[in-house]
Amino acid sequence: MDIKQRIIRIIKEYDRIFVFRHERADGDCIGAAVAVRQILKDSFPHKRVLFVDSEDFGMYSFLGSSDEEVPEEEYKDAVAIVVDTANEERISDKRYSLCREIIKIDHHPEREDGRYGTVAWVDPSRSSASEMVAELFLEREGFVIGQEAAEALFTGIVTDSGRFRFNSVSPQTMKITAMLLENGVDTEKVYSYIYLTDCNVLKYNAFIYDNMKITENGVAYVRVTKEDMEKFGLSYDEAAEAVKLLSCVKGALCWIMFIDDVKSSDSKDIRVRLRSRFMPINDIAERHDGGGHAHASGATAHSPEEAEQILAETDESVRKYKSTHEGWM
Ligand code: AMP
């Protein structure tokens, strides 16, 4: 029995199912989690399927909202489905551990501390966890994938693939996306929610470009403080989005956003959002309390000096890459 069949068999065995995501929610984990809940509710009306979450979904609120808290007792005979989360530490709600069985569906690279779950389907070649969830249910009879779920999965794929630009996009990503479109995705609506931009954000974007710097070997970077977020009237999540603005600088193979981590209990913490083309950067993130994908990782600098150190290590990585490879731009 292949891994997807095992997942389906476990899901069918349980009458109570809880869905979980990773900390610092993004479009993929919200999209995948909302879709799993919706598909299972529509396909098995007698089952209780819940996505209990302490935060609202921010810019992804158009995909739905979380369920009300339930007594801890309810978790005990249930199965947990954890989407898009490489290691247990990053699961945002620790009540997954109360569940009797755990299903992991993830597309992050395997990590030393990443082994969890009764059954784990991990495929780092995939564009997104949403692509995996879509495939799991689309290729089987008996699962209802309505417009809501299709839009959630489409949102996850679009946001985690940089609008189908990243090299994780495969023919299968496109086939799955085509099937989701057939299930009723309103692309104009989804793109409007994801990409229309408020005026203050556009002004902030101008500030980002104004303050962006480039290291000697080609790392574009910017530093954003709590005061900057306040000045532009932006939430932390909105401000953190701007990392993508640095992605198009010719000659810069890596780009980094350093942003005051206002969600951390230590006010000195700086969240580090690392991105690259051609060369991997997850090794750098892993050395600094982080991890992630080869080309998109996150880390934490616990002091300004550590932020400098991360920048220096990234610059050195770019230098090495450029001196041993051709064909980069
Ligand atoms: P971010 O810039 O924080 O959005 O991170 C980029 C990618 O790296 C996302 O897919 C995150 O799930 C992943 N990531 C971020 N921080 C960590 C961490 N501490 N451990 C593992 N993966 C991470």
CSV table of C-alpha atoms and ligand atoms in Angstrom, one decimal:
chain,number,residue,atom,x,y,z
A,1,MET,CA,0.0,0.0,0.0
A,2,ASP,CA,1.5,3.3,-1.0
A,3,ILE,CA,1.8,6.2,1.4
A,4,LYS,CA,-1.2,8.1,0.1
A,5,GLN,CA,-3.4,5.0,0.4
A,6,ARG,CA,-2.3,4.6,4.0
A,7,ILE,CA,-3.2,8.2,4.7
A,8,ILE,CA,-6.6,7.7,3.3
A,9,ARG,CA,-7.1,4.5,5.2
A,10,ILE,CA,-6.3,6.2,8.5
A,11,ILE,CA,-8.5,9.2,7.7
A,12,LYS,CA,-11.4,6.8,7.1
A,13,GLU,CA,-10.9,5.1,10.4
A,14,TYR,CA,-11.4,8.2,12.5
A,15,ASP,CA,-14.6,10.1,13.3
A,16,ARG,CA,-12.7,13.0,14.8
A,17,ILE,CA,-10.0,14.8,12.8
A,18,PHE,CA,-7.9,17.8,13.8
A,19,VAL,CA,-5.8,19.8,11.3
A,20,PHE,CA,-2.6,21.6,12.3
A,21,ARG,CA,-0.2,24.0,10.7
A,22,HIS,CA,3.2,25.6,11.3
A,23,GLU,CA,4.0,28.8,13.2
A,24,ARG,CA,4.2,32.0,11.3
A,25,ALA,CA,1.4,30.9,9.0
A,26,ASP,CA,1.6,31.5,5.3
A,27,GLY,CA,-0.7,31.0,2.3
A,28,ASP,CA,0.4,27.4,1.8
A,29,CYS,CA,-0.2,26.1,5.4
A,30,ILE,CA,-3.5,28.0,5.7
A,31,GLY,CA,-4.6,27.0,2.3
A,32,ALA,CA,-3.7,23.3,2.8
A,33,ALA,CA,-5.3,23.2,6.3
A,34,VAL,CA,-8.5,24.9,5.3
A,35,ALA,CA,-8.8,22.7,2.3
A,36,VAL,CA,-8.2,19.4,4.3
A,37,ARG,CA,-10.9,20.5,6.7
A,38,GLN,CA,-13.4,21.4,4.0
A,39,ILE,CA,-12.8,18.4,1.8
A,40,LEU,CA,-13.2,16.0,4.7
A,41,LYS,CA,-16.3,17.7,6.0
A,42,ASP,CA,-17.9,17.7,2.6
A,43,SER,CA,-16.9,14.1,1.9
A,44,PHE,CA,-17.8,12.6,5.3
A,45,PRO,CA,-20.6,14.7,6.8
A,46,HIS,CA,-20.8,12.5,9.9
A,47,LYS,CA,-17.1,13.1,10.8
A,48,ARG,CA,-16.1,16.0,13.1
A,49,VAL,CA,-13.3,17.8,11.4
A,50,LEU,CA,-11.7,20.8,13.1
A,51,PHE,CA,-9.0,23.4,12.5
A,52,VAL,CA,-8.7,25.1,15.8
A,53,ASP,CA,-6.3,28.1,15.6
A,54,SER,CA,-5.5,30.8,18.1
A,55,GLU,CA,-4.6,33.4,15.4
A,56,ASP,CA,-6.8,34.8,12.7
A,57,PHE,CA,-5.7,34.1,9.1
A,58,GLY,CA,-4.7,37.7,8.4
A,59,MET,CA,-4.6,38.4,4.7
A,60,TYR,CA,-5.8,34.8,4.1
A,61,SER,CA,-9.0,35.3,6.0
A,62,PHE,CA,-10.9,35.2,2.7
A,63,LEU,CA,-10.3,31.4,2.9
A,64,GLY,CA,-12.3,31.0,6.1
A,65,SER,CA,-11.8,31.1,9.8
A,66,SER,CA,-10.7,28.7,12.5
A,67,ASP,CA,-13.0,26.6,14.7
A,68,GLU,CA,-13.9,27.3,18.3
A,69,GLU,CA,-11.8,25.8,21.0
A,70,VAL,CA,-12.9,22.4,22.2
A,71,PRO,CA,-12.1,20.5,25.4
A,72,GLU,CA,-8.8,18.7,25.4
A,73,GLU,CA,-10.6,15.4,25.9
A,74,GLU,CA,-11.8,15.6,22.3
A,75,TYR,CA,-8.3,15.3,20.9
A,76,LYS,CA,-7.7,12.0,22.5
A,77,ASP,CA,-9.5,9.6,20.2
A,78,ALA,CA,-8.7,11.7,17.1
A,79,VAL,CA,-6.2,11.8,14.3
A,80,ALA,CA,-4.1,14.9,13.7
A,81,ILE,CA,-3.3,15.9,10.2
A,82,VAL,CA,-0.3,18.3,10.2
A,83,VAL,CA,0.4,20.1,7.0
A,84,ASP,CA,3.5,21.9,5.7
A,85,THR,CA,5.5,21.5,8.9
A,86,ALA,CA,9.0,20.0,8.8
A,87,ASN,CA,9.5,19.4,12.5
A,88,GLU,CA,7.4,19.0,15.6
A,89,GLU,CA,8.8,22.1,17.2
A,90,ARG,CA,7.3,24.3,14.5
A,91,ILE,CA,3.7,22.9,14.8
A,92,SER,CA,1.8,26.0,16.0
A,93,ASP,CA,-0.5,24.1,18.4
A,94,LYS,CA,1.0,21.5,20.7
A,95,ARG,CA,-2.3,19.7,21.1
A,96,TYR,CA,-1.5,17.6,18.1
A,97,SER,CA,0.5,15.4,20.6
A,98,LEU,CA,-2.8,14.5,22.4
A,99,CYS,CA,-4.1,12.8,19.3
A,100,ARG,CA,-3.9,9.0,18.9
A,101,GLU,CA,-2.3,9.1,15.4
A,102,ILE,CA,-0.5,11.8,13.5
A,103,ILE,CA,-0.4,12.2,9.7
A,104,LYS,CA,2.3,14.5,8.3
A,105,ILE,CA,2.0,16.0,4.8
A,106,ASP,CA,4.9,18.2,4.0
A,107,HIS,CA,7.2,19.4,1.2
A,108,HIS,CA,10.1,20.8,3.2
A,109,PRO,CA,13.5,19.1,3.0
A,110,GLU,CA,13.9,16.2,5.5
A,111,ARG,CA,15.6,17.2,8.7
A,112,GLU,CA,17.3,15.3,11.5
A,113,ASP,CA,14.5,16.4,13.9
A,114,GLY,CA,11.8,16.0,11.3
A,115,ARG,CA,10.7,12.5,12.0
A,116,TYR,CA,7.2,12.6,13.5
A,117,GLY,CA,3.9,11.1,12.7
A,118,THR,CA,2.3,7.6,12.4
A,119,VAL,CA,2.6,8.1,8.7
A,120,ALA,CA,4.6,10.8,7.0
A,121,TRP,CA,4.3,11.8,3.3
A,122,VAL,CA,7.2,14.1,2.7
A,123,ASP,CA,8.2,15.2,-0.8
A,124,PRO,CA,10.6,18.2,-1.1
A,125,SER,CA,10.2,18.2,-4.8
A,126,ARG,CA,6.7,19.6,-4.6
A,127,SER,CA,5.8,23.2,-5.0
A,128,SER,CA,3.7,23.3,-1.9
A,129,ALA,CA,1.8,21.2,0.7
A,130,SER,CA,-1.3,22.4,-1.0
A,131,GLU,CA,-0.2,20.6,-4.2
A,132,MET,CA,0.2,17.4,-2.2
A,133,VAL,CA,-3.2,17.8,-0.5
A,134,ALA,CA,-4.8,18.5,-3.8
A,135,GLU,CA,-3.3,15.4,-5.4
A,136,LEU,CA,-4.2,13.2,-2.4
A,137,PHE,CA,-7.9,13.9,-2.9
A,138,LEU,CA,-8.2,14.7,-6.6
A,139,GLU,CA,-6.9,11.4,-7.7
A,140,ARG,CA,-9.5,9.4,-5.6
A,141,GLU,CA,-13.2,8.6,-6.0
A,142,GLY,CA,-15.5,9.7,-3.2
A,143,PHE,CA,-13.9,13.0,-2.2
A,144,VAL,CA,-15.7,16.3,-2.7
A,145,ILE,CA,-13.5,19.2,-3.7
A,146,GLY,CA,-15.8,22.2,-3.9
A,147,GLN,CA,-15.0,25.8,-4.8
A,148,GLU,CA,-13.9,26.8,-1.3
A,149,ALA,CA,-11.4,24.0,-1.0
A,150,ALA,CA,-10.2,24.4,-4.6
A,151,GLU,CA,-9.6,28.1,-3.9
A,152,ALA,CA,-7.7,27.4,-0.7
A,153,LEU,CA,-5.4,24.9,-2.5
A,154,PHE,CA,-5.0,27.2,-5.5
A,155,THR,CA,-4.0,30.0,-3.0
A,156,GLY,CA,-1.4,27.7,-1.4
A,157,ILE,CA,0.1,26.7,-4.7
A,158,VAL,CA,0.2,30.2,-6.1
A,159,THR,CA,1.8,31.8,-3.0
A,160,ASP,CA,4.4,29.1,-2.4
A,161,SER,CA,5.5,28.9,-6.0
A,162,GLY,CA,5.9,32.6,-6.4
A,163,ARG,CA,3.0,32.6,-8.9
A,164,PHE,CA,4.4,29.5,-10.7
A,165,ARG,CA,7.9,31.0,-11.0
A,166,PHE,CA,10.0,28.9,-8.6
A,167,ASN,CA,11.8,25.8,-9.9
A,168,SER,CA,9.7,23.5,-7.7
A,169,VAL,CA,6.9,24.0,-10.2
A,170,SER,CA,6.6,20.8,-12.3
A,171,PRO,CA,4.2,19.5,-15.0
A,172,GLN,CA,2.3,17.9,-12.1
A,173,THR,CA,1.8,21.3,-10.4
A,174,MET,CA,0.3,22.6,-13.6
A,175,LYS,CA,-1.9,19.5,-14.0
A,176,ILE,CA,-3.2,19.7,-10.5
A,177,THR,CA,-3.8,23.5,-10.9
A,178,ALA,CA,-5.8,22.8,-14.0
A,179,MET,CA,-8.0,20.4,-12.1
A,180,LEU,CA,-8.5,22.9,-9.3
A,181,LEU,CA,-9.6,25.5,-11.9
A,182,GLU,CA,-12.1,22.9,-13.2
A,183,ASN,CA,-13.4,22.7,-9.7
A,184,GLY,CA,-14.5,26.3,-9.8
A,185,VAL,CA,-11.6,28.5,-8.6
A,186,ASP,CA,-12.4,32.2,-9.1
A,187,THR,CA,-8.9,33.4,-10.1
A,188,GLU,CA,-9.8,37.0,-10.3
A,189,LYS,CA,-11.2,36.9,-6.7
A,190,VAL,CA,-8.2,35.0,-5.3
A,191,TYR,CA,-5.6,37.2,-7.1
A,192,SER,CA,-7.4,40.3,-5.9
A,193,TYR,CA,-7.2,39.2,-2.3
A,194,ILE,CA,-3.5,38.2,-2.6
A,195,TYR,CA,-2.1,40.9,-4.8
A,196,LEU,CA,-4.1,44.1,-4.6
A,197,THR,CA,-2.0,46.5,-2.5
A,198,ASP,CA,-3.0,49.3,-0.1
A,199,CYS,CA,-1.4,52.7,-0.7
A,200,ASN,CA,0.5,52.7,2.6
A,201,VAL,CA,2.0,49.3,1.5
A,202,LEU,CA,3.1,50.8,-1.8
A,203,LYS,CA,4.8,53.7,0.1
A,204,TYR,CA,6.5,51.1,2.3
A,205,ASN,CA,7.7,49.2,-0.8
A,206,ALA,CA,9.3,52.4,-2.0
A,207,PHE,CA,11.0,52.7,1.4
A,208,ILE,CA,12.3,49.1,1.1
A,209,TYR,CA,13.9,49.8,-2.3
A,210,ASP,CA,15.3,53.1,-0.9
A,211,ASN,CA,16.9,51.3,2.0
A,212,MET,CA,18.0,48.1,0.2
A,213,LYS,CA,21.8,47.5,0.2
A,214,ILE,CA,23.9,45.0,-1.7
A,215,THR,CA,27.0,43.3,-0.4
A,216,GLU,CA,30.3,43.0,-2.3
A,217,ASN,CA,29.5,39.6,-3.7
A,218,GLY,CA,25.8,40.0,-4.3
A,219,VAL,CA,23.4,39.7,-1.4
A,220,ALA,CA,20.6,42.2,-1.5
A,221,TYR,CA,19.3,43.0,2.0
A,222,VAL,CA,17.2,45.3,4.0
A,223,ARG,CA,16.6,45.9,7.7
A,224,VAL,CA,13.1,46.7,9.0
A,225,THR,CA,12.5,47.8,12.6
A,226,LYS,CA,9.4,47.9,14.7
A,227,GLU,CA,9.4,51.7,14.3
A,228,ASP,CA,9.4,51.3,10.5
A,229,MET,CA,6.3,49.1,10.7
A,230,GLU,CA,4.6,51.6,12.9
A,231,LYS,CA,5.5,54.5,10.6
A,232,PHE,CA,3.8,52.9,7.7
A,233,GLY,CA,0.9,51.5,9.7
A,234,LEU,CA,1.7,47.9,8.9
A,235,SER,CA,1.3,44.8,10.8
A,236,TYR,CA,4.3,42.6,11.3
A,237,ASP,CA,3.0,40.0,8.8
A,238,GLU,CA,2.3,42.7,6.2
A,239,ALA,CA,5.8,44.2,6.7
A,240,ALA,CA,7.5,40.8,6.4
A,241,GLU,CA,6.0,40.2,3.0
A,242,ALA,CA,8.4,42.7,1.4
A,243,VAL,CA,11.2,40.1,1.2
A,244,LYS,CA,9.9,39.3,-2.2
A,245,LEU,CA,10.6,42.8,-3.4
A,246,LEU,CA,14.3,42.0,-3.2
A,247,SER,CA,14.1,39.0,-5.5
A,248,CYS,CA,14.7,40.8,-8.8
A,249,VAL,CA,18.1,42.5,-8.3
A,250,LYS,CA,20.5,41.5,-11.1
A,251,GLY,CA,23.7,40.0,-9.8
A,252,ALA,CA,22.2,39.2,-6.3
A,253,LEU,CA,21.9,35.5,-6.0
A,254,CYS,CA,20.6,35.8,-2.4
A,255,TRP,CA,18.4,38.3,-0.7
A,256,ILE,CA,17.6,38.7,3.0
A,257,MET,CA,15.1,40.6,5.0
A,258,PHE,CA,16.0,41.3,8.6
A,259,ILE,CA,12.9,42.3,10.5
A,260,ASP,CA,12.3,42.9,14.3
A,261,ASP,CA,10.6,39.8,15.5
A,262,VAL,CA,7.7,41.4,17.3
A,263,LYS,CA,6.2,38.0,18.0
A,264,SER,CA,9.2,36.7,19.9
A,265,SER,CA,9.3,36.8,23.7
A,266,ASP,CA,12.8,38.3,23.4
A,267,SER,CA,12.6,41.9,22.0
A,268,LYS,CA,16.2,41.7,20.6
A,269,ASP,CA,15.3,38.8,18.2
A,270,ILE,CA,15.5,39.6,14.5
A,271,ARG,CA,13.6,37.4,12.1
A,272,VAL,CA,15.8,36.6,9.1
A,273,ARG,CA,14.0,35.7,5.8
A,274,LEU,CA,16.6,34.2,3.4
A,275,ARG,CA,15.9,33.7,-0.3
A,276,SER,CA,18.1,32.6,-3.2
A,277,ARG,CA,18.2,31.5,-6.8
A,278,PHE,CA,20.5,28.7,-8.1
A,279,MET,CA,22.4,28.2,-4.8
A,280,PRO,CA,21.0,26.7,-1.5
A,281,ILE,CA,20.8,28.8,1.7
A,282,ASN,CA,19.1,26.5,4.1
A,283,ASP,CA,22.4,25.4,5.6
A,284,ILE,CA,23.0,29.0,6.7
A,285,ALA,CA,19.5,29.2,8.3
A,286,GLU,CA,20.0,25.9,10.1
A,287,ARG,CA,23.2,27.3,11.7
A,288,HIS,CA,21.1,30.2,13.1
A,289,ASP,CA,18.1,28.7,14.8
A,290,GLY,CA,16.2,28.1,11.6
A,291,GLY,CA,15.7,26.0,8.5
A,292,GLY,CA,13.5,25.7,5.5
A,293,HIS,CA,13.8,25.0,1.8
A,294,ALA,CA,17.0,25.2,-0.3
A,295,HIS,CA,15.9,28.5,-1.8
A,296,ALA,CA,13.6,29.9,0.9
A,297,SER,CA,14.5,29.6,4.6
A,298,GLY,CA,13.9,31.4,7.8
A,299,ALA,CA,16.2,32.0,10.8
A,300,THR,CA,16.5,34.1,13.9
A,301,ALA,CA,19.3,36.4,14.8
A,302,HIS,CA,19.4,36.8,18.6
A,303,SER,CA,21.5,40.0,18.4
A,304,PRO,CA,22.5,42.6,15.8
A,305,GLU,CA,25.9,40.9,15.7
A,306,GLU,CA,24.4,37.6,14.8
A,307,ALA,CA,22.5,39.4,12.0
A,308,GLU,CA,25.8,40.7,10.7
A,309,GLN,CA,27.2,37.2,10.9
A,310,ILE,CA,24.4,35.8,8.9
A,311,LEU,CA,24.9,38.4,6.2
A,312,ALA,CA,28.7,37.7,6.1
A,313,GLU,CA,28.1,34.0,5.8
A,314,THR,CA,25.6,34.5,3.0
A,315,ASP,CA,28.0,36.8,1.2
A,316,GLU,CA,30.7,34.3,1.5
A,317,SER,CA,28.4,31.5,0.1
A,318,VAL,CA,27.6,33.7,-2.9
A,319,ARG,CA,31.3,34.4,-3.4
A,320,LYS,CA,32.0,30.7,-3.4
A,321,TYR,CA,29.1,29.9,-5.7
A,322,LYS,CA,30.0,32.6,-8.2
A,323,SER,CA,33.6,31.5,-8.3
A,324,THR,CA,32.8,27.9,-9.0
A,325,HIS,CA,29.7,28.2,-11.3
A,326,GLU,CA,28.8,29.8,-14.5
A,327,GLY,CA,25.4,30.8,-16.0
A,328,TRP,CA,24.1,32.9,-13.1
A,329,MET,CA,22.8,36.4,-13.6
B,1,AMP,P1,10.1,32.5,6.2
B,1,AMP,O1,11.0,33.4,5.5
B,1,AMP,O2,10.1,32.6,7.7
B,1,AMP,O3,8.7,32.4,5.6
B,1,AMP,O4,10.7,31.0,5.9
B,1,AMP,C1,10.8,30.4,4.7
B,1,AMP,C2,10.6,29.0,4.7
B,1,AMP,O5,11.4,28.4,5.7
B,1,AMP,C3,9.1,28.6,5.1
B,1,AMP,O6,8.7,27.5,4.3
B,1,AMP,C4,9.2,28.2,6.5
B,1,AMP,O7,8.3,27.1,6.8
B,1,AMP,C5,10.7,27.6,6.6
B,1,AMP,N1,11.2,27.9,8.0
B,1,AMP,C6,11.3,29.2,8.5
B,1,AMP,N2,11.8,29.1,9.8
B,1,AMP,C7,12.1,27.8,10.0
B,1,AMP,C8,12.6,27.1,11.1
B,1,AMP,N3,13.0,27.7,12.2
B,1,AMP,N4,12.7,25.7,11.0
B,1,AMP,C9,12.3,25.1,9.9
B,1,AMP,N5,11.8,25.7,8.8
B,1,AMP,C10,11.7,27.0,8.8
